[in-house]
CSV table of N, CA and C in Angstrom, one decimal:
chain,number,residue,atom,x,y,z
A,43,UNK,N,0.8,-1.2,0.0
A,43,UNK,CA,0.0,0.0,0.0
A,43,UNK,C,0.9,1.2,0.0
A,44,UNK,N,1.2,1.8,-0.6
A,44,UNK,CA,1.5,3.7,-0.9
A,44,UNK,C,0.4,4.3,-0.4
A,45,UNK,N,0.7,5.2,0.3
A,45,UNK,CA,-0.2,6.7,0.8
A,45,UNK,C,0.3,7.3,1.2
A,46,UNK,N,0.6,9.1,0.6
A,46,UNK,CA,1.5,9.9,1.6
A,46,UNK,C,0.2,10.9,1.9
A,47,UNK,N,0.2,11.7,3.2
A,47,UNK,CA,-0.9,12.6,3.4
A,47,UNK,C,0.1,13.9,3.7
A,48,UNK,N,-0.6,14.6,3.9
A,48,UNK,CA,0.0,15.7,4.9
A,48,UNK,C,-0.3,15.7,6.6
A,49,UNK,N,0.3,16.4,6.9
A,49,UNK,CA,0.5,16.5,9.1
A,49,UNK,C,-1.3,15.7,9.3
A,50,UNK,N,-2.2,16.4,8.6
A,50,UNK,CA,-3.8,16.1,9.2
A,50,UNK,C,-4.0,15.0,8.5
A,51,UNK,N,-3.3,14.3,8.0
A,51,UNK,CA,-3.8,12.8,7.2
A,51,UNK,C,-4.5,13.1,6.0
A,52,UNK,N,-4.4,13.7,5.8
A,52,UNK,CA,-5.4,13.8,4.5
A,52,UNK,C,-4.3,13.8,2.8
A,53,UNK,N,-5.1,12.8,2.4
A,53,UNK,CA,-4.5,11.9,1.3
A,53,UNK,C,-4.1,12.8,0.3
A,54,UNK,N,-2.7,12.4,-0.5
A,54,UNK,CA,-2.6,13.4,-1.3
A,54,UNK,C,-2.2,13.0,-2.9
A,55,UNK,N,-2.3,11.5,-3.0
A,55,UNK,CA,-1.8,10.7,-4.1
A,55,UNK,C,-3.0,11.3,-5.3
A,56,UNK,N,-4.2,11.8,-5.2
A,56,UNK,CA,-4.7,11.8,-6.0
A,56,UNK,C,-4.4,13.5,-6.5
A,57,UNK,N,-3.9,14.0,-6.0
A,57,UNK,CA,-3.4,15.4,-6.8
A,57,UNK,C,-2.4,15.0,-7.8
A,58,UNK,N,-1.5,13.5,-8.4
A,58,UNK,CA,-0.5,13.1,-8.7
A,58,UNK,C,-1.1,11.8,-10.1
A,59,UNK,N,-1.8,11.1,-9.5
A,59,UNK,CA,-2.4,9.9,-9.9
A,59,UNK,C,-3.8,9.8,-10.8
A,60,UNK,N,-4.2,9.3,-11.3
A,60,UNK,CA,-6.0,9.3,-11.9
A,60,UNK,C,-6.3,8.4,-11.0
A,61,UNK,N,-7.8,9.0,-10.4
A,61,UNK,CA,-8.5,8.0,-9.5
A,61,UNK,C,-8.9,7.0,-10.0
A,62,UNK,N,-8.7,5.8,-11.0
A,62,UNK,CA,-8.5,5.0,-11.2
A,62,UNK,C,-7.4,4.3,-10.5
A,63,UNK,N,-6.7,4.7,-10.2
A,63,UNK,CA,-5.4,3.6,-9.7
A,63,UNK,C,-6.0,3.2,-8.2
A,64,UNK,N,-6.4,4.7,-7.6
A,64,UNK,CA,-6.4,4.3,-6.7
A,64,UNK,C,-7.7,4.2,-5.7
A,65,UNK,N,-7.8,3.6,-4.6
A,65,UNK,CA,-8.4,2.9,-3.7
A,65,UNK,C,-9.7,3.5,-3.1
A,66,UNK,N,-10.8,3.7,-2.7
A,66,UNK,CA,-11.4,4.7,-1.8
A,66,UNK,C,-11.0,5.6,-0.4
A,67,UNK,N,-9.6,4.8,0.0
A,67,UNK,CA,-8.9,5.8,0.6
A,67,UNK,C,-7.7,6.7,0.0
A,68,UNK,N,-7.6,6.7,-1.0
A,68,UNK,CA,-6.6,7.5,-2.2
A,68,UNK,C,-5.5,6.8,-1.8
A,69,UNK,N,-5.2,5.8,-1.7
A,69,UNK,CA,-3.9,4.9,-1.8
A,69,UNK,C,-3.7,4.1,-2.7
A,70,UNK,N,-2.4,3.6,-3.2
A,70,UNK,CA,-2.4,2.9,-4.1
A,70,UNK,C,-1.4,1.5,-3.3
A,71,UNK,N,-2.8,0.2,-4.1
A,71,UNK,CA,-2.4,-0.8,-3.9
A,71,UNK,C,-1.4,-1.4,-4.6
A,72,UNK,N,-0.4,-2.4,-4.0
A,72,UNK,CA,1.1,-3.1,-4.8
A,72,UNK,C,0.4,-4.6,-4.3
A,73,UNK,N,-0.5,-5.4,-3.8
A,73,UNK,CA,-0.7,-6.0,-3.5
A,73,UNK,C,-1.0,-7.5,-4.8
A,74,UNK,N,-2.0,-6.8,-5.8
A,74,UNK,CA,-2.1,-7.4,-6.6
A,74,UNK,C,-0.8,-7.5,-7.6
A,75,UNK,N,-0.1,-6.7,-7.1
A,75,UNK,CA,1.3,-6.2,-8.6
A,75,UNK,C,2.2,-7.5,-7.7
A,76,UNK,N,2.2,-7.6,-6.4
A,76,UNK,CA,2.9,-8.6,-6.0
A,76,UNK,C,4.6,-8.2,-5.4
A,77,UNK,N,4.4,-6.7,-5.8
A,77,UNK,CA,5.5,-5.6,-5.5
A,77,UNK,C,6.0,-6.1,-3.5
A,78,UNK,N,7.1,-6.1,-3.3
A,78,UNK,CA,7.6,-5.9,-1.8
A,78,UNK,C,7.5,-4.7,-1.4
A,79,UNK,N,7.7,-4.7,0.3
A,79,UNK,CA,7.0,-3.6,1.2
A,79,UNK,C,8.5,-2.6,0.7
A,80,UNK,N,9.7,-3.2,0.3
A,80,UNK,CA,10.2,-1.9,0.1
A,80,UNK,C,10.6,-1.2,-1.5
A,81,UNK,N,9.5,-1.7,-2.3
A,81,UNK,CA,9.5,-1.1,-3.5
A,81,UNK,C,8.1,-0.5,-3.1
A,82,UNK,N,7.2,-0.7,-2.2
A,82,UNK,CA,6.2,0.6,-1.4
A,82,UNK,C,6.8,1.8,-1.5
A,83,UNK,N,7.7,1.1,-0.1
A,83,UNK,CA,8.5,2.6,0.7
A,83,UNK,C,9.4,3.5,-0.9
A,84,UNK,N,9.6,2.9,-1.5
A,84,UNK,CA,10.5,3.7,-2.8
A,84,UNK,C,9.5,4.5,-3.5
A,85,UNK,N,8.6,3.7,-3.9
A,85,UNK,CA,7.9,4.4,-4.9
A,85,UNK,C,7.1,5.5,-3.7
A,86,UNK,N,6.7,5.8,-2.7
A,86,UNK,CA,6.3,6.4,-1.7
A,86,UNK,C,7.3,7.3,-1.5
A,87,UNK,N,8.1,6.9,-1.3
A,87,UNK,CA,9.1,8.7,-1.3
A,87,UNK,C,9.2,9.4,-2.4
A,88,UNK,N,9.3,8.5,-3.6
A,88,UNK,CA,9.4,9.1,-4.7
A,88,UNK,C,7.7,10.1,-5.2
A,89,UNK,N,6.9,9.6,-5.1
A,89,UNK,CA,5.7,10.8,-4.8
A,89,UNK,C,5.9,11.6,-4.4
A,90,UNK,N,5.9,11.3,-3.0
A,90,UNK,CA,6.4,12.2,-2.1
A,90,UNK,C,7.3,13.8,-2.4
A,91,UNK,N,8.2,13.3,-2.9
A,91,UNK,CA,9.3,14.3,-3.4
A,91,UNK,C,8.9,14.8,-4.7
A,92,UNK,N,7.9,14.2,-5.6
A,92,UNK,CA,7.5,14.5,-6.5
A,92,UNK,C,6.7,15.7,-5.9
A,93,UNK,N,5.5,15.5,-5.5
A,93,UNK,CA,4.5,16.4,-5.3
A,93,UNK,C,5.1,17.4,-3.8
A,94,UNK,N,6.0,17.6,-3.3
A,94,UNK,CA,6.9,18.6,-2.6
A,94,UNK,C,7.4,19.5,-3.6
A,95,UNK,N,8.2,19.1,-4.7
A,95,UNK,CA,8.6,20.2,-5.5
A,95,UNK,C,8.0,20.6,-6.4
A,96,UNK,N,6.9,19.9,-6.6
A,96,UNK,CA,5.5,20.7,-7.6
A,96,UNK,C,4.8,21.2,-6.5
A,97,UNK,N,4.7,21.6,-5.2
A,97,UNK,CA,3.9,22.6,-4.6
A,97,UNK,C,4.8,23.1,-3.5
A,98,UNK,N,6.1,23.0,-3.8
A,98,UNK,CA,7.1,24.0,-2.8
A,98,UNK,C,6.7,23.8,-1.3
A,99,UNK,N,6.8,22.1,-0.6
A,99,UNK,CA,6.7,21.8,0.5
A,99,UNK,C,8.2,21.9,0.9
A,100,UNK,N,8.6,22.0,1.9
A,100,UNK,CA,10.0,22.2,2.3
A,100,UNK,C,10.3,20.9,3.4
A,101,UNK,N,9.3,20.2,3.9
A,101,UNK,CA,9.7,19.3,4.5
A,101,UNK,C,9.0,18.0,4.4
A,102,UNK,N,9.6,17.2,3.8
A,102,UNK,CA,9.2,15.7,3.9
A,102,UNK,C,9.7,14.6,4.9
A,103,UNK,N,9.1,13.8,5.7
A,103,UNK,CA,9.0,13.0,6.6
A,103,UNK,C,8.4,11.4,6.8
A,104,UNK,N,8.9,10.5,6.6
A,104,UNK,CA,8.9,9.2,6.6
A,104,UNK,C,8.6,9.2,7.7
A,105,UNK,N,7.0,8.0,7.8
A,105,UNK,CA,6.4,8.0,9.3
A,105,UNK,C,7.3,7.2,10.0
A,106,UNK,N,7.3,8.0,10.9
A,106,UNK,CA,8.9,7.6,11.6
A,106,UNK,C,8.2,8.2,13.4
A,107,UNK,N,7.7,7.3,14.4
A,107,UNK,CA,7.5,8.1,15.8
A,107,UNK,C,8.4,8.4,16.4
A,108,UNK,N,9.5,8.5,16.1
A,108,UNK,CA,11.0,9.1,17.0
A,108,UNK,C,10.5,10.6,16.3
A,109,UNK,N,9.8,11.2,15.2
A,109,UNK,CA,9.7,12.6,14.8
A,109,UNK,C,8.7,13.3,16.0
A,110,UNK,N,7.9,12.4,17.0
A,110,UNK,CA,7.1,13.0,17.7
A,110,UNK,C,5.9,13.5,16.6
A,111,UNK,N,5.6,13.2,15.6
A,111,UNK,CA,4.5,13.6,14.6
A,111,UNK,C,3.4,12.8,15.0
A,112,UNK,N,2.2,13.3,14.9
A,112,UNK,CA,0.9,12.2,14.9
A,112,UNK,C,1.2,10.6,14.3
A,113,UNK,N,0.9,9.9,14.6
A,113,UNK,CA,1.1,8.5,13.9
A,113,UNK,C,-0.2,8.1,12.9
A,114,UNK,N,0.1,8.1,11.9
A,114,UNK,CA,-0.7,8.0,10.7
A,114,UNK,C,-0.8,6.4,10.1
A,115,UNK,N,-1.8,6.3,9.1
A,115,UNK,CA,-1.4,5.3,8.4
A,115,UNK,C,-1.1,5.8,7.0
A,116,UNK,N,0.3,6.3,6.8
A,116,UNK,CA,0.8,6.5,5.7
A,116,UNK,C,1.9,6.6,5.4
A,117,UNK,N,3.1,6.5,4.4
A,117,UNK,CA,4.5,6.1,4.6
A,117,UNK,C,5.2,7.2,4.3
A,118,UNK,N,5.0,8.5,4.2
A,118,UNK,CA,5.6,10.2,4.0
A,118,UNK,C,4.5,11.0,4.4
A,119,UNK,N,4.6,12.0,5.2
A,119,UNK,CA,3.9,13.2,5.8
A,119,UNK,C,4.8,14.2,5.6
A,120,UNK,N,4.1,15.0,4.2
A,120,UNK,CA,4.3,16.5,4.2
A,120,UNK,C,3.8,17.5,4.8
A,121,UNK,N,4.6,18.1,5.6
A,121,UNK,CA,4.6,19.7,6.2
A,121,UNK,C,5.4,20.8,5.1
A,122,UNK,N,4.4,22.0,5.3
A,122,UNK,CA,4.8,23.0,4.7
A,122,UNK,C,5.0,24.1,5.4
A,123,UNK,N,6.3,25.0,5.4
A,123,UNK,CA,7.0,25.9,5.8
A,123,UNK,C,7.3,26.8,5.8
């Protein structure tokens, strides 16, 4: 599963994607592709970074709870600065 949101969880893959790919939660599944959890995390940062420098986010964050960030279910949380 791929999903990056921003700080409030709110999904951001479909500003990127055609809602065809993806899910009723705006995620995109690797499940049926058969893809491993770390070609997720790859192609998940790689959005991520995509859609940061197409809307001039300055900070991207891998859910990671050593950041003290809300704990989400998604694998990058952009903040903007």
């Amino acid at each position: 599963m791929v999903r990056i949101s921003d700080v409030s969880s709110s999904p951001l893959l479909g500003y990127m994607l055609p809602k065809a790919f993806l899910n009723d939660k705006e995620s995109l599944s690797l499940s049926l592709l058969r893809y491993t959890n770390n070609f997720g995390e790859l192609l998940a940062a790689y959005f991520a970074i995509r859609y940061a420098l197409k809307r001039n986010v300055q900070l991207v964050y891998g859910d990671c709870p050593s950041l003290g960030l809300p704990k989400v279910n998604t694998s990058f949380i952009l903040l903007r600065e």
